[in-house]
PDB file of C-alpha atoms and ligand atoms in Angstrom:
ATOM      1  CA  UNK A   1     125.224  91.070 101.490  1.00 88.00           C
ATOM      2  CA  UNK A   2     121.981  92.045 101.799  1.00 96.00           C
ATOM      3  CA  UNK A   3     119.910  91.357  98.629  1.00 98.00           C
ATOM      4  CA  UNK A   4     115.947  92.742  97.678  1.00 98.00           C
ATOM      5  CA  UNK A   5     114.243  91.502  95.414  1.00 98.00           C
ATOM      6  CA  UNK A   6     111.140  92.510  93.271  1.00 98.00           C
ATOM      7  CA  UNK A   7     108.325  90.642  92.338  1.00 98.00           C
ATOM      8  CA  UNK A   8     106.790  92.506  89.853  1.00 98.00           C
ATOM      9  CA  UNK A   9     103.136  91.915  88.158  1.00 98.00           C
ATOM     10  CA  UNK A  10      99.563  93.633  87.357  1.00 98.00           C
ATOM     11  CA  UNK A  11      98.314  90.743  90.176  1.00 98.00           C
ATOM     12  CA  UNK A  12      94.418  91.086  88.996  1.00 98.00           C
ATOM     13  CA  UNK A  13      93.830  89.760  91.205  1.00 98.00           C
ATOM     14  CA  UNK A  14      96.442  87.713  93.393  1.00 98.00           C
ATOM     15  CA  UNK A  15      96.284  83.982  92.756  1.00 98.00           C
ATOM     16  CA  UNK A  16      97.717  81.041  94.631  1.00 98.00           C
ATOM     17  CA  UNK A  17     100.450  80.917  92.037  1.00 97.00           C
ATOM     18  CA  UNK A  18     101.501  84.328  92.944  1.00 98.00           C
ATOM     19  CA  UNK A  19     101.982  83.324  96.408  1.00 98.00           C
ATOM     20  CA  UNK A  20     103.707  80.141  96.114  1.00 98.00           C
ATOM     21  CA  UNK A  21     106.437  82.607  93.789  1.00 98.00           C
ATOM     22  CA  UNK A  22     106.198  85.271  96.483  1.00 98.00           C
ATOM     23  CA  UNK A  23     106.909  82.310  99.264  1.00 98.00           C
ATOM     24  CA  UNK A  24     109.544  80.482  97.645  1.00 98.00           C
ATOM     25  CA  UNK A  25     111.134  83.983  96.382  1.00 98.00           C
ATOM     26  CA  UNK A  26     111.377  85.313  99.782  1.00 98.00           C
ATOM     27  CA  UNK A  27     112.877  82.484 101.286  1.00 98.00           C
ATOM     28  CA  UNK A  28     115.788  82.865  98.860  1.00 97.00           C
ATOM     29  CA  UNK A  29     116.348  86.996  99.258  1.00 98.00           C
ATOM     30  CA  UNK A  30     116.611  88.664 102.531  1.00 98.00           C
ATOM     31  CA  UNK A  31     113.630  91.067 101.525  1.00 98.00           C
ATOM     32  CA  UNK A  32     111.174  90.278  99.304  1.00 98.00           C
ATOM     33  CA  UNK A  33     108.904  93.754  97.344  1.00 98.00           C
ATOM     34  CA  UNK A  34     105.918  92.710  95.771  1.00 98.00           C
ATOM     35  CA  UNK A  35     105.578  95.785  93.185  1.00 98.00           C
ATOM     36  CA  UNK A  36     102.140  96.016  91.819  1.00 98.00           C
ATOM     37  CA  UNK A  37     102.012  97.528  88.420  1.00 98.00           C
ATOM     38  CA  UNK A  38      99.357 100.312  87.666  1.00 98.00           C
ATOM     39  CA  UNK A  39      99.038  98.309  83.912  1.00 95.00           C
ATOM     40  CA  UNK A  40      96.246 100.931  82.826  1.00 95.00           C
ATOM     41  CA  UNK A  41      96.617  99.226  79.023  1.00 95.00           C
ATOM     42  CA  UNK A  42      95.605  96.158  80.568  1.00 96.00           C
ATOM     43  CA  UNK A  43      92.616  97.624  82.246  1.00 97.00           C
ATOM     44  CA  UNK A  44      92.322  95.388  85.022  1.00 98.00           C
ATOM     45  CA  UNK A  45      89.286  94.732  86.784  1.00 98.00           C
ATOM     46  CA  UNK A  46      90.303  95.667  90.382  1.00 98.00           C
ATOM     47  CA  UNK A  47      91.872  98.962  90.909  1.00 98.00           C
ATOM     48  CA  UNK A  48      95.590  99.188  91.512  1.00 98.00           C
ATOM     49  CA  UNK A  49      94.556 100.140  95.123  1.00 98.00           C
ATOM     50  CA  UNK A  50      92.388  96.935  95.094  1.00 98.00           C
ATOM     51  CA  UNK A  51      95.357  94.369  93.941  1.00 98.00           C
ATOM     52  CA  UNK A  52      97.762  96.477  96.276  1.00 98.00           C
ATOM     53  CA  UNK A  53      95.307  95.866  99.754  1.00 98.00           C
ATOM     54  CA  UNK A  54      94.103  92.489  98.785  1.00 98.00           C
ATOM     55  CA  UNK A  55      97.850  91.604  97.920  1.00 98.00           C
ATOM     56  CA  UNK A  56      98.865  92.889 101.317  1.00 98.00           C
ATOM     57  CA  UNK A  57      95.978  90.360 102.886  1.00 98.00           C
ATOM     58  CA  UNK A  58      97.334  87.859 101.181  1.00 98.00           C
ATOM     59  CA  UNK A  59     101.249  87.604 101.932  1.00 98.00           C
ATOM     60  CA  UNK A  60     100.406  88.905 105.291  1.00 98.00           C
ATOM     61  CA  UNK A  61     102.164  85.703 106.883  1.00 98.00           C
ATOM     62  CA  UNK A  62     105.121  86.172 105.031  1.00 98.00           C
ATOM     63  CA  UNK A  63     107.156  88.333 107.380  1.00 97.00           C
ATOM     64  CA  UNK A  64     110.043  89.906 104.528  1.00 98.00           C
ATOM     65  CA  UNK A  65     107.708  90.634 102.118  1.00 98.00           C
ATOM     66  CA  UNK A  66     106.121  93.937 101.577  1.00 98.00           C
ATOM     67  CA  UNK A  67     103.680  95.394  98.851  1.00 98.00           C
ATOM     68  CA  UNK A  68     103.672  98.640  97.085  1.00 98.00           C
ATOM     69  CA  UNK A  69     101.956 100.103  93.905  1.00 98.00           C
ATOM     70  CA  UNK A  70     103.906 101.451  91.060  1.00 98.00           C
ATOM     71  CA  UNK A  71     103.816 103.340  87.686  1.00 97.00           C
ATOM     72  CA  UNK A  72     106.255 103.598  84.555  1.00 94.00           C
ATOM     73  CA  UNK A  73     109.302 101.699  84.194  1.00 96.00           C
ATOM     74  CA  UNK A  74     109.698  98.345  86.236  1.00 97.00           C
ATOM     75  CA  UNK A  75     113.611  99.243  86.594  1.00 97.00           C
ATOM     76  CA  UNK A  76     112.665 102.988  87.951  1.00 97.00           C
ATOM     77  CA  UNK A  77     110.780 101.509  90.296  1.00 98.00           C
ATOM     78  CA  UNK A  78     113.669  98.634  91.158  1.00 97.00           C
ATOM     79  CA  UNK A  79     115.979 101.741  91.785  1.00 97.00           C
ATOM     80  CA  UNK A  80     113.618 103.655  93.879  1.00 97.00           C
ATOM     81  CA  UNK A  81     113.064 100.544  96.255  1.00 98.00           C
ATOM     82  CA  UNK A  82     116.847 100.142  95.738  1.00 97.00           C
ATOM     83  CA  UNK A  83     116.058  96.084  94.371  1.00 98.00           C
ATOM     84  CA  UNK A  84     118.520  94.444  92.900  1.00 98.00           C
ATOM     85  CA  UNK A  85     117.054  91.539  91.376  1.00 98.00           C
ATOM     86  CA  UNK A  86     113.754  91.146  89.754  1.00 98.00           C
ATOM     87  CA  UNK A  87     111.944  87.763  90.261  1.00 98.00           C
ATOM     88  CA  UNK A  88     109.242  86.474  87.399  1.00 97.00           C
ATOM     89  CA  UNK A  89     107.333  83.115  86.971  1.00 96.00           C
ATOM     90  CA  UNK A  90     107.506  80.935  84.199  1.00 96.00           C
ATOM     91  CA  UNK A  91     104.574  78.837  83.889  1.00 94.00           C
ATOM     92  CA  UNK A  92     105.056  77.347  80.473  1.00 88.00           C
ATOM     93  CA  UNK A  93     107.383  77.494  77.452  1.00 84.00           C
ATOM     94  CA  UNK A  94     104.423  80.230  76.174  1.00 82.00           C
ATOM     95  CA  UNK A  95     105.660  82.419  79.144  1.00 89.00           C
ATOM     96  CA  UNK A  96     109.526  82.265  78.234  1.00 91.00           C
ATOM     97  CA  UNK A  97     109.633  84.241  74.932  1.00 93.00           C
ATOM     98  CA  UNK A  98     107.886  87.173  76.190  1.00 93.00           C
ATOM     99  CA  UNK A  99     109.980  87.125  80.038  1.00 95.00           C
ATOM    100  CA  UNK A 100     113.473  86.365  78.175  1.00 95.00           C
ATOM    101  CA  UNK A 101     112.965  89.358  75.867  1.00 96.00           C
ATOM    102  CA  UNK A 102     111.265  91.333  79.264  1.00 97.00           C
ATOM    103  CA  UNK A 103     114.813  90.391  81.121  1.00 98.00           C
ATOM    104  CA  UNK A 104     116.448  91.100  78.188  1.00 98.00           C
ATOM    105  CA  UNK A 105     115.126  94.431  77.645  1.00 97.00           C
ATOM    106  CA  UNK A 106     115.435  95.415  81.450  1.00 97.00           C
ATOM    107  CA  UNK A 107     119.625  94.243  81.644  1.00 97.00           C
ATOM    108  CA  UNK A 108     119.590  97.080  78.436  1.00 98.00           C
ATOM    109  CA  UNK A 109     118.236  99.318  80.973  1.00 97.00           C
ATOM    110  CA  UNK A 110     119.732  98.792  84.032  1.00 97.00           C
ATOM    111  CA  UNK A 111     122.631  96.132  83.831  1.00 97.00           C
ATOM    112  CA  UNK A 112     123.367  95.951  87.842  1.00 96.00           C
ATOM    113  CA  UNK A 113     119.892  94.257  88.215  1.00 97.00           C
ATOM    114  CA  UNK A 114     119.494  90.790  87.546  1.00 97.00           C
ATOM    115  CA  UNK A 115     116.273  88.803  86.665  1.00 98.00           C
ATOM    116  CA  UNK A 116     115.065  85.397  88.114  1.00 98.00           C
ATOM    117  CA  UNK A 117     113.087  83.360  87.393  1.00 97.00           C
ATOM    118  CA  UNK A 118     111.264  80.782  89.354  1.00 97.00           C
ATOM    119  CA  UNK A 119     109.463  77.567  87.786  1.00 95.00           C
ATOM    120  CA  UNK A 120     105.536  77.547  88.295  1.00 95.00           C
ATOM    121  CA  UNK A 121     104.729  74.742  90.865  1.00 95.00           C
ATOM    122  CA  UNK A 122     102.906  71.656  89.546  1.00 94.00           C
ATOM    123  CA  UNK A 123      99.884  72.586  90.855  1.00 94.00           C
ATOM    124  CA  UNK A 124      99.862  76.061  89.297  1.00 95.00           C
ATOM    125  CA  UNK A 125     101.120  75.474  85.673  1.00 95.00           C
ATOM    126  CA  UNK A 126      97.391  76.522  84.543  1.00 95.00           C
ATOM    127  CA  UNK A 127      96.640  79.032  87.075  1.00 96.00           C
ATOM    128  CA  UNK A 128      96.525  82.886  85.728  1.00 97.00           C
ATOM    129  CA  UNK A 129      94.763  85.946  87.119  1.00 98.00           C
ATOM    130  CA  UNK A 130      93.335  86.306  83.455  1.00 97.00           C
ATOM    131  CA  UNK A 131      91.918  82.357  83.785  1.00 97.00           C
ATOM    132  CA  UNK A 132      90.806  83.110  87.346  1.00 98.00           C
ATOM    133  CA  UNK A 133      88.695  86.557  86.426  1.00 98.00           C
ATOM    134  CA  UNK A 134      86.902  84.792  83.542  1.00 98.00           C
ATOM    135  CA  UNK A 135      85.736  81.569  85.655  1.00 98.00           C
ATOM    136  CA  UNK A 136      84.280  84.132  88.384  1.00 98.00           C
ATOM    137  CA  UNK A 137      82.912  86.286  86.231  1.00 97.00           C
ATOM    138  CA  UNK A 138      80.444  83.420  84.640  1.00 97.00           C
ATOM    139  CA  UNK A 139      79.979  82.044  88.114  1.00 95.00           C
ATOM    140  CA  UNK A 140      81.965  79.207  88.583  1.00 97.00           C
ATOM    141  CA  UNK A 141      84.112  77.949  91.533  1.00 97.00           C
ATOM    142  CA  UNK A 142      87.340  79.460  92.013  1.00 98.00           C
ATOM    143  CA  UNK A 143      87.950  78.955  95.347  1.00 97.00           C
ATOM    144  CA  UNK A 144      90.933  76.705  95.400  1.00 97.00           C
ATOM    145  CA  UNK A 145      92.636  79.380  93.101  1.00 98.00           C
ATOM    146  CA  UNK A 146      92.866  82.426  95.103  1.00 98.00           C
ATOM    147  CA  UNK A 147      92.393  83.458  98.929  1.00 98.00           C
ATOM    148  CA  UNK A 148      89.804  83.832 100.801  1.00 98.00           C
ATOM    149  CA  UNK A 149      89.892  87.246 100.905  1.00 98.00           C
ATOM    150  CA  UNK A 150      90.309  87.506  97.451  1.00 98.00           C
ATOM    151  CA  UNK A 151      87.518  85.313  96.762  1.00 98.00           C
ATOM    152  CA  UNK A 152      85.425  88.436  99.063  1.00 98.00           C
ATOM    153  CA  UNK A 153      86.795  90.643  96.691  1.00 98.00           C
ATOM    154  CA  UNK A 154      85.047  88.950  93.695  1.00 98.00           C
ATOM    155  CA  UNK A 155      81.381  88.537  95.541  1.00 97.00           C
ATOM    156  CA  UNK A 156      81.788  92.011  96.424  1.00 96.00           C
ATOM    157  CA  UNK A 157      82.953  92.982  92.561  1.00 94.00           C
ATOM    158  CA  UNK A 158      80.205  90.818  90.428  1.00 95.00           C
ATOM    159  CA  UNK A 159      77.196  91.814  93.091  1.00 85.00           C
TER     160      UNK A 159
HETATM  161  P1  ADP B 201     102.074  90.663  84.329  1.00 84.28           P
HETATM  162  O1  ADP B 201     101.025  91.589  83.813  1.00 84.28           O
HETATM  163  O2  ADP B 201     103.360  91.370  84.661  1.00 84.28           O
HETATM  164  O3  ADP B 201     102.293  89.435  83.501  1.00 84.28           O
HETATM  165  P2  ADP B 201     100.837  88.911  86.298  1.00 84.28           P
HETATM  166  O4  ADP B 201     100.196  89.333  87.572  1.00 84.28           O
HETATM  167  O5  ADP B 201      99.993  88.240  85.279  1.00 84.28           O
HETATM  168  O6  ADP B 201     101.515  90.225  85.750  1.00 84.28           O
HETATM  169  O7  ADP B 201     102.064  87.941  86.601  1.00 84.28           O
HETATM  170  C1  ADP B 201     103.148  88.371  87.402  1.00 84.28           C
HETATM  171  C2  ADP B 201     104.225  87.319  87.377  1.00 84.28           C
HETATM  172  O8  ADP B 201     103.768  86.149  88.049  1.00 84.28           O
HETATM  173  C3  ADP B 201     104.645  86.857  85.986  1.00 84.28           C
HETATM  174  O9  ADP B 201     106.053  86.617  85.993  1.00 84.28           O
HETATM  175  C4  ADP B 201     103.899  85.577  85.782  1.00 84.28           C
HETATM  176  O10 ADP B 201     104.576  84.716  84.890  1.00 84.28           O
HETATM  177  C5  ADP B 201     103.922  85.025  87.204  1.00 84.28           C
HETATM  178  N1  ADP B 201     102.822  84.095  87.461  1.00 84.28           N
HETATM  179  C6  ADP B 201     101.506  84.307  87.273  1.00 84.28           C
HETATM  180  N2  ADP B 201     100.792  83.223  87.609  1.00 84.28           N
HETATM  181  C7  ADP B 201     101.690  82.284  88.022  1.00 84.28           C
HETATM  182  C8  ADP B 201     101.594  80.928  88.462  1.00 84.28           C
HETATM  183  N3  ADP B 201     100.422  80.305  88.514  1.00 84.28           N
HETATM  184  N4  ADP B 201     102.731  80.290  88.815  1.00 84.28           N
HETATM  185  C9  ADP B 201     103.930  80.906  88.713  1.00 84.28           C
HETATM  186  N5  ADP B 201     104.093  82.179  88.278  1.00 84.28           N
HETATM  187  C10 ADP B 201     102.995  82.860  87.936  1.00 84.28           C
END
């Protein structure tokens, strides 16, 4: 059987946490689709074509893993990529309400796809986009958080 999975997020930007999922995911799954969410009530601070492009940069070395941009309903999207399970991260115990009732809320919608979830490494337990933005936007380091590339992206961004 041939299984894809979806990893799906607002990545804003891509950290190292994402990656380590997005490796360890795609190890497990024959094919691996990163789906990056529009999230316009989020407002993120790189544009979905941003997050897509660096995201792309990113996972380039990961040969089953591809990258596309989507809108609306996270199981829409699952069916449209035909995915069949749906991979999140769980960082910490603050993380699990909100994913179990997520998962919970996408079996009501689709029942044939399954979520997993995949424990944050060590290293990465603190580690959020959200964390990441705010660091770089007051100037500090955050280069052992995200890519090179990414880290680009952010001297580009701030000016
Ligand atoms: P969303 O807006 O959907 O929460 P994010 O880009 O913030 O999008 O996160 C996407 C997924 O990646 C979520 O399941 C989140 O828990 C997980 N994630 C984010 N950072 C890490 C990390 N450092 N380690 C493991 N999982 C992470």
């Amino acid at each position: 059987m041939h299984v894809r999975a979806i990893y799906p997020g607002t990545f804003d930007p891509i950290t190292k946490g994402h990656y380590d999922v997005a490796k360890r995911a795609s190890l497990m799954f024959d094919e691996l689709v990163i789906g990056v969410a529009a999230s316009p009530n989020k407002n993120p601070f790189f544009s979905l074509e941003e997050r897509v492009e660096l995201a792309q940069e990113v996972v380039a070395d990961l040969p089953n893993v591809q990258v596309r941009e989507f809108t609306g309903l996270l199981v829409e999207f699952a069916k449209e990529v035909e995915g069949q399970v749906i991979i999140r991260g769980l960082r910490a115990i603050s993380d699990f309400e909100y994913e179990v009732q997520i998962a919970g809320v996408n079996r009501h919608l689709s029942p044939s796809i399954e979520t997993v979830f995949i424990a944050a490494s060590q290293d990465y337990t603190f580690l959020s986009s959200s964390i990441v933005r705010e660091i770089a936007k007051l100037g500090g380091d955050v280069s052992s958080f995200i890519h090179p590339r990414v880290l680009q992206a952010f001297a580009v961004k701030l000016g």
